[in-house]
Amino acid sequence: MYHGVIKSKWLVLVATALFVAAVAPIGCSATPGDAFSITGSNTVQPLSTLWAEEFMNQRPEVSIAVSGPGSGVGIAALIDGTTEIAQASRKIRQSEIDQATAKGVTPNEILVANDALAVVVHPSNNISDLTYAQLSAIYTNQITNWQELGGAALEIVVLSRDTASGTHVFFKETVVQMRGLPTEDTSLEYGGDVLFLPSTSAGIEETAKNPRAIFYAGLAYVDQTVQAVALKRTADDPAVLPAVETAMDSSYSLVRPLLYYTNGAPTGVIKDFIDYCLSAAGQAKVIEVGYVPVQ
Amino acid sequence: MPRQRSSATTAECALEKGLRRRWRLGEKFIEGGIFLASLLSIVVLLGIVAILLRQGLPIFSYAPPWEFLFGTRWYPVSEPPTFGITSFFVATLWVTIIATAIAVPVGVACAAYLAEVASSRIRETVKPIIELLAGIPSVVMGFIGLLLLSPLIQSLFNLNTGLCGLAAGIMLSLMSLPIIVSVSEDALHAIPDEFRQAAYALGTTKWEVVRHVSIPAALSGIAAAIMLGIGRAIGETMTVLMIAGGALAVPVSPTQPMMPMTAAIASGIGNAVRGGLQYQALFAVGLLLFSITLAVNLIADRVLERQKRKFER
């Protein structure tokens, strides 16, 4: 008798657990009107987080979840309808637009900020400026020793972000393949000896302790442990150091857009949020994080 | 007095019967539960195989299997993309060989010491500490490798960078060590003491007992331990992603930066368009990884059977 009671109790418990497990996902996906999520680029994440915090302070009823697994993941999430805003540090690809259209999603691009990309080396490196052609030769393993560029007799350790990163693609198209320059060659690829690192901070860390290293990173990641190199588009152009000011007056050329993608034009609370991001107060936060405001 | 005792026995009997019935019911219940659990693991395994096949096989209509397996160019985000995974495969081979070469001798020796030589007090303090090593998250091992091991290896071997297969292999050996020690020690400990006593009675030394009696007797357990250790090394992702270097060239030496298969999957899947070519290619890499571990296990089973039969004779 007693045993039976225990057994039925257990049954009820198990049944309840199963029921809860079955129903819970439905409960979670039915988001209340004022909650939405931003996911995608690791680069945009600190900016989105700051904006989301400020916006939620002004509008306590709104709840925004921000995550940064990579531009590609964000765009995939937008296509699958699991996020309202995808943040990206590269433009959406045609194949992704086709996929989105097939699922009834129309990606809508909004430029929210710009990011100046700095090329960095070890502080002991005496190289002060590089042209795009030289950088391309370094990243395709054609130049393998700093001596060839007038530096110390050390082999070059070439560091890059991995393919999960929007920065990887932007740097390849703009610098390695020299887009828009007379020497443009779209068949160029990162060389086999380039080290692909899983995060920007890992690259900065390695550059800070390795006199042979060269790396590229968003301006926000660059600190005193590494030395930024001035860039020249061609040998005849002036060498310009990366900074918010030089990026804003367009004298620094290695600048990429940071984008938000929504499904169609934003409405309601998402529109309010994006309006805030593009407002003077929102753009002031852009400088705070180390990015370049949209003019 | 005797009467009283017999009535007590009858009462005990009745109680026992009730208990036994309850036991039997409970046992059925538990038996069913265990059966379901074992069924579930098979269903999950088949499900994983099905998903890997379904997502991974379509890549072979774009890149033929030999091109995929023996190609050395991996440019998934280029136009047109190329998928050749030789460098990932060789990198996995390197780090696994290094990890195994370090962890197996050290691990088995450590287990033999704990089981055969050390006093029980030492064993009871040392073994939990070694097992604690298994609980260190792999990302922490990655940090340690990044901050301590890779600079050391760089200066020791005078390399361009310490981020290389050797550093990753050494960190992996530390991660598979606790598994090898713990499982081998259990196997050695389980050997009946009569085996050792009989050997000592014949005048053997301690080393001879360990070498010719204990280790052969526990061989199946030790082999299982080694296989588990190798499995851990092949499948480990975070540590190799952080410190193996991640270069795409086919590594000819363990001191070169390299990208093992797990790291290739982890670093690529974040940007892969779902259902796209890169996505399929990464699933195919996963399929290969799964086939390798399956083959390792099957070979281990074969070797074990043969060794067992030899030992029985």
Coordinates of C-alpha atoms in Angstrom, one line a residue:
Chain A
M1 CA 0.0 0.0 0.0
Y2 CA 2.7 2.4 1.2
H3 CA 4.8 1.4 -1.7
G4 CA 2.0 2.1 -4.2
V5 CA 1.7 5.6 -2.8
I6 CA 5.3 6.2 -3.3
K7 CA 5.1 4.9 -6.8
S8 CA 2.2 7.0 -7.9
K9 CA 3.9 10.0 -6.3
W10 CA 6.9 9.3 -8.5
L11 CA 4.7 8.9 -11.5
V12 CA 3.1 12.3 -10.9
L13 CA 6.5 13.8 -10.4
V14 CA 8.0 12.3 -13.6
A15 CA 4.9 13.2 -15.6
T16 CA 5.0 16.8 -14.3
A17 CA 8.7 17.0 -15.2
L18 CA 8.1 15.7 -18.7
F19 CA 5.2 18.1 -19.2
V20 CA 7.2 21.1 -18.0
A21 CA 10.1 20.0 -20.3
A22 CA 7.7 19.8 -23.3
V23 CA 6.0 23.1 -22.6
A24 CA 9.0 25.2 -21.5
P25 CA 10.4 25.9 -24.9
I26 CA 7.0 27.2 -26.2
G27 CA 6.9 29.5 -23.2
C28 CA 10.3 30.8 -23.9
S29 CA 9.9 31.5 -27.6
A30 CA 6.7 33.5 -27.1
T31 CA 8.6 36.7 -26.3
P32 CA 6.7 39.5 -24.7
G33 CA 6.4 42.6 -26.8
D34 CA 9.3 44.6 -25.4
A35 CA 12.1 41.9 -25.4
F36 CA 14.4 41.3 -28.3
S37 CA 17.9 40.0 -28.9
I38 CA 21.0 41.1 -30.8
T39 CA 23.5 38.5 -31.8
G40 CA 26.4 38.2 -34.2
S41 CA 29.8 39.9 -34.5
N42 CA 32.2 39.6 -31.7
T43 CA 33.5 43.1 -32.7
V44 CA 30.2 44.9 -32.5
Q45 CA 29.3 43.2 -29.2
P46 CA 30.8 45.7 -26.7
L47 CA 29.1 48.5 -28.5
S48 CA 25.7 46.7 -28.6
T49 CA 26.1 45.9 -25.0
L50 CA 26.7 49.5 -24.0
W51 CA 23.8 50.7 -26.1
A52 CA 21.5 48.0 -24.7
E53 CA 22.4 48.9 -21.1
E54 CA 21.8 52.6 -21.7
F55 CA 18.5 52.0 -23.6
M56 CA 17.2 49.7 -20.9
N57 CA 18.1 52.3 -18.3
Q58 CA 15.8 54.8 -20.1
R59 CA 13.1 52.2 -20.8
P60 CA 13.0 49.8 -17.9
E61 CA 10.2 47.7 -19.5
V62 CA 12.5 46.7 -22.4
S63 CA 14.8 43.7 -22.1
I64 CA 17.6 43.2 -24.7
A65 CA 19.9 40.2 -24.8
V66 CA 23.2 40.7 -26.6
S67 CA 25.6 37.9 -27.6
G68 CA 28.7 37.8 -29.9
P69 CA 29.5 34.4 -31.4
G70 CA 30.5 35.8 -34.9
S71 CA 29.0 37.7 -37.8
G72 CA 28.0 34.5 -39.7
V73 CA 26.1 33.1 -36.7
G74 CA 24.2 36.3 -36.3
I75 CA 23.1 36.4 -39.9
A76 CA 22.2 32.7 -39.7
A77 CA 20.1 33.5 -36.6
L78 CA 18.3 36.3 -38.5
I79 CA 17.5 34.0 -41.4
D80 CA 16.2 31.3 -38.9
G81 CA 14.2 33.9 -37.1
T82 CA 15.8 33.3 -33.8
T83 CA 17.1 36.9 -33.4
E84 CA 15.5 40.3 -34.1
I85 CA 18.8 42.1 -34.9
A86 CA 21.9 40.6 -36.4
Q87 CA 25.1 42.6 -35.7
A88 CA 27.8 42.1 -38.4
S89 CA 31.3 43.4 -39.1
R90 CA 31.0 42.4 -42.8
K91 CA 28.3 42.8 -45.4
I92 CA 25.8 40.1 -45.9
R93 CA 26.7 37.7 -48.7
Q94 CA 24.6 37.0 -51.8
S95 CA 24.2 33.4 -50.7
E96 CA 22.9 34.5 -47.4
I97 CA 20.4 36.9 -49.0
D98 CA 19.2 34.1 -51.2
Q99 CA 18.7 31.8 -48.2
A100 CA 16.9 34.6 -46.3
T101 CA 14.5 35.3 -49.3
A102 CA 13.8 31.5 -49.5
K103 CA 12.6 31.7 -45.8
G104 CA 10.6 34.9 -46.3
V105 CA 13.2 37.1 -44.5
T106 CA 14.3 40.4 -46.1
P107 CA 17.6 41.5 -44.5
N108 CA 17.6 45.3 -43.9
E109 CA 21.0 46.9 -43.5
I110 CA 21.7 49.7 -41.1
L111 CA 25.2 51.3 -40.7
V112 CA 25.6 51.9 -37.0
A113 CA 29.3 52.7 -36.6
N114 CA 32.7 52.3 -38.3
D115 CA 35.7 50.4 -37.1
A116 CA 39.3 51.4 -37.9
L117 CA 41.5 48.3 -38.3
A118 CA 45.0 48.7 -37.0
V119 CA 48.0 46.7 -38.1
V120 CA 50.1 46.0 -35.0
V121 CA 53.6 44.6 -34.3
H122 CA 55.8 44.1 -31.2
P123 CA 57.0 47.4 -29.6
S124 CA 60.6 46.5 -30.3
N125 CA 59.9 46.4 -34.1
N126 CA 61.5 49.3 -35.9
I127 CA 59.1 49.2 -38.9
S128 CA 57.0 52.4 -38.8
D129 CA 54.9 52.2 -41.9
L130 CA 53.8 49.6 -44.5
T131 CA 52.0 49.8 -47.8
Y132 CA 49.1 47.6 -48.7
A133 CA 51.3 45.7 -51.3
Q134 CA 53.8 44.9 -48.5
L135 CA 51.1 43.8 -46.2
S136 CA 49.6 41.6 -48.9
A137 CA 53.0 40.0 -49.5
I138 CA 53.4 39.4 -45.8
Y139 CA 50.0 37.8 -45.5
T140 CA 50.5 35.6 -48.6
N141 CA 53.9 34.4 -47.2
Q142 CA 55.9 36.1 -50.1
I143 CA 57.8 38.3 -47.7
T144 CA 58.9 36.1 -44.8
N145 CA 61.6 38.1 -43.0
W146 CA 61.5 41.5 -41.5
Q147 CA 64.9 42.2 -43.1
E148 CA 63.3 42.4 -46.5
L149 CA 61.3 45.4 -45.2
G150 CA 64.3 47.1 -43.6
G151 CA 63.8 45.6 -40.1
A152 CA 65.7 43.1 -37.9
A153 CA 66.8 39.7 -39.3
L154 CA 63.8 37.9 -37.9
E155 CA 61.3 35.6 -39.6
I156 CA 57.8 37.1 -39.7
V157 CA 55.2 35.3 -37.6
V158 CA 51.9 36.2 -39.4
L159 CA 48.8 36.2 -37.2
S160 CA 45.2 36.5 -38.4
R161 CA 41.7 35.9 -37.1
D162 CA 40.0 32.6 -38.1
T163 CA 37.3 32.3 -40.7
A164 CA 34.5 32.7 -38.1
S165 CA 35.5 36.4 -38.0
G166 CA 34.1 39.2 -40.2
T167 CA 37.5 40.8 -39.7
H168 CA 39.2 37.9 -41.5
V169 CA 37.1 38.4 -44.6
F170 CA 37.4 42.2 -44.6
F171 CA 41.1 42.1 -44.2
K172 CA 41.5 39.5 -46.9
E173 CA 39.4 41.5 -49.5
T174 CA 40.8 44.9 -48.6
V175 CA 44.5 44.2 -47.8
V176 CA 45.5 40.8 -49.1
Q177 CA 43.6 41.2 -52.4
M178 CA 44.1 45.0 -52.4
R179 CA 40.6 45.9 -53.4
G180 CA 40.3 49.1 -55.4
L181 CA 44.1 49.4 -56.0
P182 CA 45.8 49.0 -59.4
T183 CA 47.5 45.9 -58.0
E184 CA 44.1 44.3 -57.1
D185 CA 44.2 40.5 -57.4
T186 CA 41.2 38.5 -56.2
S187 CA 43.0 35.2 -56.6
L188 CA 45.2 36.0 -53.6
E189 CA 44.6 34.1 -50.3
Y190 CA 46.1 34.0 -46.9
G191 CA 49.3 31.9 -47.0
G192 CA 49.6 28.4 -45.5
D193 CA 52.0 29.7 -42.7
V194 CA 49.5 32.3 -41.4
L195 CA 48.4 31.4 -37.9
F196 CA 44.6 31.6 -37.5
L197 CA 43.6 32.6 -33.9
P198 CA 40.2 32.1 -32.3
S199 CA 40.1 35.6 -30.8
T200 CA 41.4 39.1 -31.2
S201 CA 42.8 39.3 -27.7
A202 CA 44.8 36.1 -28.2
G203 CA 46.4 37.8 -31.2
I204 CA 47.2 40.9 -29.3
E205 CA 48.7 38.8 -26.5
E206 CA 50.9 36.9 -28.8
T207 CA 52.0 40.1 -30.6
A208 CA 52.8 41.7 -27.3
K209 CA 55.4 39.0 -26.4
N210 CA 56.7 38.0 -29.8
P211 CA 59.1 40.4 -31.6
R212 CA 58.5 38.5 -34.9
A213 CA 54.7 38.9 -34.9
I214 CA 52.3 41.0 -37.0
F215 CA 48.6 41.1 -36.5
Y216 CA 45.5 43.2 -37.3
A217 CA 42.9 44.2 -34.8
G218 CA 40.0 46.7 -34.3
L219 CA 41.3 50.0 -32.8
A220 CA 39.4 49.2 -29.6
Y221 CA 41.6 46.2 -28.9
V222 CA 44.9 48.1 -29.4
D223 CA 46.7 49.0 -26.2
Q224 CA 50.3 50.0 -25.1
T225 CA 51.6 46.4 -25.2
V226 CA 51.7 46.5 -29.0
Q227 CA 52.7 49.1 -31.6
A228 CA 50.4 50.3 -34.4
V229 CA 52.0 50.7 -37.8
A230 CA 51.1 53.6 -40.1
L231 CA 49.6 52.5 -43.4
K232 CA 50.1 53.7 -47.0
R233 CA 47.6 52.7 -49.7
T234 CA 50.5 52.9 -52.2
A235 CA 54.1 53.9 -51.8
D236 CA 53.3 57.4 -53.0
D237 CA 50.5 58.1 -50.4
P238 CA 51.3 59.6 -47.0
A239 CA 51.6 57.1 -44.1
V240 CA 48.7 57.5 -41.6
L241 CA 48.5 56.1 -38.1
P242 CA 45.1 54.6 -37.1
A243 CA 43.1 56.8 -34.7
V244 CA 39.4 57.9 -34.4
E245 CA 40.3 61.3 -35.8
T246 CA 42.2 60.0 -38.9
A247 CA 39.4 57.5 -39.6
M248 CA 36.7 60.3 -39.3
D249 CA 38.4 62.6 -41.7
S250 CA 38.9 59.6 -44.1
S251 CA 42.7 60.0 -44.2
Y252 CA 43.1 56.5 -42.6
S253 CA 41.9 54.0 -45.2
L254 CA 41.5 50.7 -43.4
V255 CA 38.0 51.3 -42.0
R256 CA 35.1 48.9 -42.2
P257 CA 31.4 49.3 -41.5
L258 CA 29.7 47.9 -38.4
L259 CA 26.2 46.9 -39.4
Y260 CA 22.9 45.9 -38.0
Y261 CA 20.6 43.7 -40.0
T262 CA 16.8 43.5 -39.3
N263 CA 14.0 41.6 -41.0
G264 CA 12.5 44.4 -43.1
A265 CA 12.5 48.0 -41.8
P266 CA 12.5 48.0 -38.0
T267 CA 9.3 48.9 -36.2
G268 CA 8.1 49.5 -32.6
V269 CA 10.7 49.2 -29.8
I270 CA 13.4 48.0 -32.2
K271 CA 13.0 51.2 -34.2
D272 CA 13.2 53.2 -31.0
F273 CA 16.4 51.4 -30.1
I274 CA 18.1 51.9 -33.5
D275 CA 17.0 55.6 -33.5
Y276 CA 18.8 55.8 -30.1
C277 CA 21.9 54.2 -31.5
L278 CA 22.1 56.6 -34.4
S279 CA 21.3 59.7 -32.1
A280 CA 24.1 62.0 -30.9
A281 CA 24.0 60.3 -27.4
G282 CA 24.3 56.9 -29.0
Q283 CA 27.1 57.9 -31.3
A284 CA 29.0 59.4 -28.3
K285 CA 29.0 55.9 -26.9
V286 CA 30.7 54.7 -30.1
I287 CA 33.8 56.8 -29.3
E288 CA 33.7 55.6 -25.7
V289 CA 34.1 52.0 -27.0
G290 CA 36.9 53.0 -29.4
Y291 CA 35.0 52.9 -32.7
V292 CA 34.4 55.6 -35.2
P293 CA 31.0 57.4 -35.3
V294 CA 28.9 57.5 -38.4
Q295 CA 29.0 61.0 -39.9
Chain B
M1 CA 11.0 -19.1 25.5
P2 CA 11.3 -21.4 22.4
R3 CA 7.6 -20.5 21.5
Q4 CA 8.3 -16.9 21.8
R5 CA 11.3 -17.2 19.6
S6 CA 9.4 -19.1 16.9
S7 CA 6.7 -16.5 16.8
A8 CA 9.4 -13.9 16.4
T9 CA 10.8 -15.9 13.5
T10 CA 7.4 -16.1 11.8
A11 CA 7.0 -12.3 12.1
E12 CA 10.4 -11.9 10.7
C13 CA 9.5 -14.3 7.9
A14 CA 6.4 -12.3 7.0
L15 CA 8.3 -9.1 7.1
E16 CA 11.0 -10.5 4.9
K17 CA 8.4 -11.8 2.4
G18 CA 6.8 -8.4 2.2
L19 CA 10.2 -6.8 1.7
R20 CA 11.1 -9.3 -1.0
R21 CA 7.9 -8.7 -2.9
R22 CA 8.6 -5.0 -2.6
W23 CA 12.1 -5.6 -3.8
R24 CA 11.0 -7.6 -6.8
L25 CA 8.6 -4.8 -7.9
G26 CA 11.3 -2.3 -7.4
E27 CA 13.8 -4.4 -9.2
K28 CA 11.5 -4.7 -12.3
F29 CA 11.1 -1.0 -12.2
I30 CA 14.8 -0.4 -12.0
E31 CA 15.5 -3.0 -14.7
G32 CA 13.1 -1.3 -17.0
G33 CA 14.7 2.0 -16.3
I34 CA 18.2 0.7 -17.0
F35 CA 17.0 -1.0 -20.2
L36 CA 15.5 2.3 -21.4
A37 CA 18.8 4.1 -20.5
S38 CA 20.8 1.7 -22.6
L39 CA 18.3 1.9 -25.4
L40 CA 18.5 5.7 -25.3
S41 CA 22.3 5.7 -25.6
I42 CA 22.0 3.5 -28.8
V43 CA 19.3 5.8 -30.2
V44 CA 21.4 8.9 -29.5
L45 CA 24.4 7.3 -31.2
L46 CA 22.4 6.3 -34.3
G47 CA 20.9 9.8 -34.3
I48 CA 24.4 11.4 -34.3
V49 CA 25.6 9.1 -37.1
A50 CA 22.5 9.9 -39.1
I51 CA 22.9 13.7 -38.7
L52 CA 26.6 13.5 -39.6
L53 CA 25.9 11.5 -42.7
R54 CA 22.9 13.7 -43.8
Q55 CA 24.8 17.0 -43.3
G56 CA 28.2 15.9 -44.2
L57 CA 27.9 13.6 -47.3
P58 CA 26.4 16.2 -49.7
I59 CA 29.9 18.0 -49.8
F60 CA 31.2 15.0 -51.8
S61 CA 29.0 16.1 -54.8
Y62 CA 31.0 19.4 -54.8
A63 CA 34.4 18.1 -53.7
P64 CA 35.1 14.4 -54.6
P65 CA 36.2 12.3 -51.6
W66 CA 39.8 12.0 -52.7
E67 CA 40.1 15.8 -53.3
F68 CA 38.5 16.4 -49.9
L69 CA 40.7 13.9 -48.0
F70 CA 44.0 14.5 -49.8
G71 CA 43.7 18.2 -50.9
T72 CA 45.9 20.6 -49.0
R73 CA 44.0 23.8 -49.7
W74 CA 41.3 24.8 -47.3
Y75 CA 39.7 28.1 -48.4
P76 CA 36.0 27.8 -47.4
V77 CA 35.1 31.5 -47.8
S78 CA 36.8 32.1 -51.1
E79 CA 35.2 32.2 -54.6
P80 CA 35.2 29.4 -55.6
P81 CA 35.8 27.6 -52.2
T82 CA 38.2 24.7 -52.0
F83 CA 38.0 22.0 -49.3
G84 CA 41.1 19.9 -48.6
I85 CA 41.6 18.6 -45.1
T86 CA 45.0 16.8 -45.2
S87 CA 46.6 19.5 -43.0
F88 CA 43.8 19.1 -40.4
F89 CA 44.2 15.3 -40.4
V90 CA 48.0 15.5 -40.1
A91 CA 47.7 18.0 -37.3
T92 CA 45.4 15.8 -35.4
L93 CA 47.8 12.9 -35.9
W94 CA 50.7 15.0 -34.6
V95 CA 49.1 16.3 -31.4
T96 CA 47.6 12.8 -30.6
I97 CA 50.9 11.1 -31.1
I98 CA 52.7 13.6 -28.9
A99 CA 50.0 13.4 -26.2
T100 CA 50.0 9.6 -26.3
A101 CA 53.7 9.3 -26.3
I102 CA 53.9 11.4 -23.1
A103 CA 50.8 10.3 -21.3
V104 CA 50.9 6.5 -21.7
P105 CA 54.4 5.8 -20.2
V106 CA 54.0 8.4 -17.5
G107 CA 50.4 7.3 -16.7
V108 CA 51.0 3.6 -16.6
A109 CA 54.1 4.0 -14.5
C110 CA 52.3 6.2 -12.1
A111 CA 49.4 3.7 -11.9
A112 CA 51.9 0.9 -11.3
Y113 CA 53.5 2.8 -8.5
L114 CA 50.2 3.7 -6.9
A115 CA 48.9 0.1 -7.1
E116 CA 52.0 -1.9 -6.5
V117 CA 54.5 0.1 -4.6
A118 CA 53.0 3.0 -2.7
S119 CA 51.5 2.5 0.8
S120 CA 47.8 2.8 1.0
R121 CA 48.1 6.2 2.7
I122 CA 50.1 7.6 -0.1
R123 CA 47.7 6.1 -2.7
E124 CA 44.7 7.5 -0.9
T125 CA 46.1 11.0 -1.0
V126 CA 47.8 11.0 -4.4
K127 CA 45.0 9.4 -6.5
P128 CA 42.3 11.9 -5.7
I129 CA 44.7 14.7 -6.5
I130 CA 45.5 13.2 -9.9
E131 CA 41.8 12.8 -10.5
L132 CA 41.3 16.4 -9.6
L133 CA 43.5 17.2 -12.7
A134 CA 40.7 15.8 -14.9
G135 CA 38.3 18.4 -13.5
I136 CA 40.3 21.4 -14.8
P137 CA 38.3 23.0 -17.6
S138 CA 40.0 22.7 -21.0
V139 CA 39.8 26.5 -21.5
V140 CA 41.9 26.9 -18.4
M141 CA 44.4 24.3 -19.7
G142 CA 44.5 26.5 -22.9
F143 CA 45.3 29.6 -20.8
I144 CA 48.1 27.8 -19.0
G145 CA 49.5 26.6 -22.3
L146 CA 49.3 30.1 -23.7
L147 CA 50.9 31.8 -20.8
L148 CA 53.4 29.3 -19.5
L149 CA 54.1 26.5 -21.9
S150 CA 54.2 28.2 -25.3
P151 CA 56.9 30.9 -24.3
L152 CA 58.9 28.1 -22.7
I153 CA 58.8 25.9 -25.9
Q154 CA 59.5 28.9 -28.0
S155 CA 62.8 29.7 -26.2
L156 CA 63.7 26.1 -25.6
F157 CA 63.5 25.1 -29.3
N158 CA 64.3 28.6 -30.6
L159 CA 61.1 28.8 -32.6
N160 CA 59.4 31.7 -34.3
T161 CA 56.3 31.2 -32.2
G162 CA 55.4 28.9 -29.2
L163 CA 51.9 28.3 -30.6
C164 CA 52.6 24.9 -32.1
G165 CA 51.5 21.3 -32.2
L166 CA 54.1 20.3 -29.6
A167 CA 52.7 22.8 -27.0
A168 CA 49.1 21.5 -27.7
G169 CA 50.3 17.9 -27.5
I170 CA 51.9 18.4 -24.1
M171 CA 48.8 20.1 -22.7
L172 CA 46.6 17.3 -24.1
S173 CA 48.9 14.7 -22.4
L174 CA 48.2 16.4 -19.1
M175 CA 44.5 16.2 -19.8
S176 CA 44.5 12.5 -20.7
L177 CA 46.9 11.6 -17.9
P178 CA 44.3 11.5 -15.1
I179 CA 42.1 9.1 -17.1
I180 CA 45.0 6.8 -17.9
V181 CA 46.3 6.8 -14.3
S182 CA 42.9 6.4 -12.7
V183 CA 41.5 3.6 -14.9
S184 CA 44.8 1.7 -15.0
E185 CA 45.2 1.9 -11.2
D186 CA 41.7 0.5 -10.8
A187 CA 42.6 -2.4 -13.1
L188 CA 45.9 -3.2 -11.3
H189 CA 44.1 -2.9 -8.0
A190 CA 41.5 -5.4 -9.0
I191 CA 44.0 -8.2 -9.7
P192 CA 43.7 -10.9 -7.0
D193 CA 46.5 -10.7 -4.5
E194 CA 47.1 -14.5 -5.0
F195 CA 48.8 -13.7 -8.3
R196 CA 51.4 -11.6 -6.6
Q197 CA 51.8 -13.9 -3.7
A198 CA 52.4 -16.8 -6.0
A199 CA 55.1 -14.9 -7.9
Y200 CA 56.8 -13.8 -4.7
A201 CA 56.8 -17.4 -3.5
L202 CA 58.8 -18.2 -6.6
G203 CA 61.4 -15.7 -5.5
T204 CA 60.7 -12.9 -7.9
T205 CA 61.5 -9.3 -7.3
K206 CA 58.9 -6.5 -7.1
W207 CA 59.9 -5.2 -10.5
E208 CA 59.4 -8.7 -12.0
V209 CA 56.0 -9.0 -10.4
V210 CA 54.9 -5.6 -11.8
R211 CA 56.4 -6.3 -15.2
H212 CA 55.4 -10.0 -15.7
V213 CA 52.4 -10.5 -13.5
S214 CA 50.4 -7.4 -12.6
I215 CA 50.6 -5.5 -15.8
P216 CA 49.9 -8.5 -18.1
A217 CA 47.0 -9.5 -15.8
A218 CA 45.5 -6.0 -15.9
L219 CA 46.3 -5.4 -19.6
S220 CA 42.7 -5.2 -20.7
G221 CA 42.0 -2.5 -18.2
I222 CA 45.2 -0.7 -19.0
A223 CA 44.4 -0.9 -22.8
A224 CA 41.0 0.5 -22.1
A225 CA 42.6 3.3 -20.1
I226 CA 45.0 4.1 -23.0
M227 CA 42.1 4.1 -25.5
L228 CA 40.1 6.5 -23.3
G229 CA 43.1 8.7 -23.1
I230 CA 43.7 8.7 -26.8
G231 CA 40.0 9.4 -27.3
R232 CA 40.2 12.4 -25.0
A233 CA 43.3 13.7 -26.9
I234 CA 41.7 13.3 -30.4
G235 CA 38.4 15.0 -29.4
E236 CA 39.8 17.8 -27.3
T237 CA 38.9 21.1 -28.9
M238 CA 39.3 24.3 -26.8
T239 CA 43.0 23.7 -25.8
V240 CA 44.2 22.9 -29.3
L241 CA 42.1 25.9 -30.7
M242 CA 44.0 28.2 -28.3
I243 CA 47.5 26.9 -28.5
A244 CA 48.1 24.8 -31.6
G245 CA 48.6 27.9 -33.7
G246 CA 46.0 27.3 -36.4
A247 CA 48.1 27.4 -39.6
L248 CA 46.7 25.9 -42.8
A249 CA 49.9 24.5 -44.2
V250 CA 50.4 20.7 -43.8
P251 CA 52.7 20.4 -40.7
V252 CA 55.8 18.4 -41.4
S253 CA 57.2 19.0 -37.9
P254 CA 55.5 19.1 -34.5
T255 CA 57.1 22.5 -33.7
Q256 CA 55.0 24.1 -36.5
P257 CA 51.8 25.9 -35.9
M258 CA 48.9 23.6 -37.0
M259 CA 45.1 23.3 -36.9
P260 CA 43.7 19.9 -35.8
M261 CA 40.3 18.8 -37.1
T262 CA 38.5 19.7 -33.9
A263 CA 39.9 23.3 -34.0
A264 CA 39.0 23.5 -37.7
I265 CA 35.4 22.6 -36.9
A266 CA 35.1 24.9 -33.9
S267 CA 36.7 28.0 -35.6
G268 CA 34.8 27.5 -38.9
I269 CA 31.3 26.6 -37.8
G270 CA 30.6 30.0 -36.3
N271 CA 30.7 31.7 -39.7
A272 CA 29.3 28.8 -41.9
V273 CA 26.0 29.5 -43.6
R274 CA 23.6 26.8 -42.4
G275 CA 23.4 24.1 -45.1
G276 CA 26.1 25.8 -47.2
L277 CA 29.2 24.1 -48.6
Q278 CA 31.4 25.1 -45.7
Y279 CA 28.8 23.8 -43.2
Q280 CA 28.7 20.5 -45.1
A281 CA 32.4 20.3 -45.3
L282 CA 32.8 20.8 -41.5
F283 CA 30.2 18.1 -40.9
A284 CA 32.2 15.8 -43.1
V285 CA 35.3 16.6 -41.0
G286 CA 33.2 15.6 -38.0
L287 CA 32.2 12.4 -39.7
L288 CA 35.9 11.6 -40.3
L289 CA 36.7 12.4 -36.7
F290 CA 34.0 10.0 -35.6
S291 CA 35.2 7.3 -38.0
I292 CA 38.7 7.6 -36.5
T293 CA 37.6 7.2 -32.9
L294 CA 35.4 4.3 -34.0
A295 CA 38.4 2.6 -35.7
V296 CA 40.6 3.2 -32.7
N297 CA 38.0 1.5 -30.5
L298 CA 37.5 -1.5 -32.9
I299 CA 41.3 -2.0 -33.2
A300 CA 41.7 -1.8 -29.5
D301 CA 39.0 -4.5 -29.0
R302 CA 40.7 -6.8 -31.5
V303 CA 44.1 -6.4 -29.8
L304 CA 42.5 -6.9 -26.4
E305 CA 40.9 -10.1 -27.4
R306 CA 44.1 -11.5 -28.8
Q307 CA 46.1 -10.5 -25.7
K308 CA 43.4 -12.0 -23.4
R309 CA 43.6 -15.3 -25.3
K310 CA 47.3 -15.4 -25.1
F311 CA 47.2 -14.7 -21.4
E312 CA 44.7 -17.5 -20.8
R313 CA 47.0 -20.2 -22.2

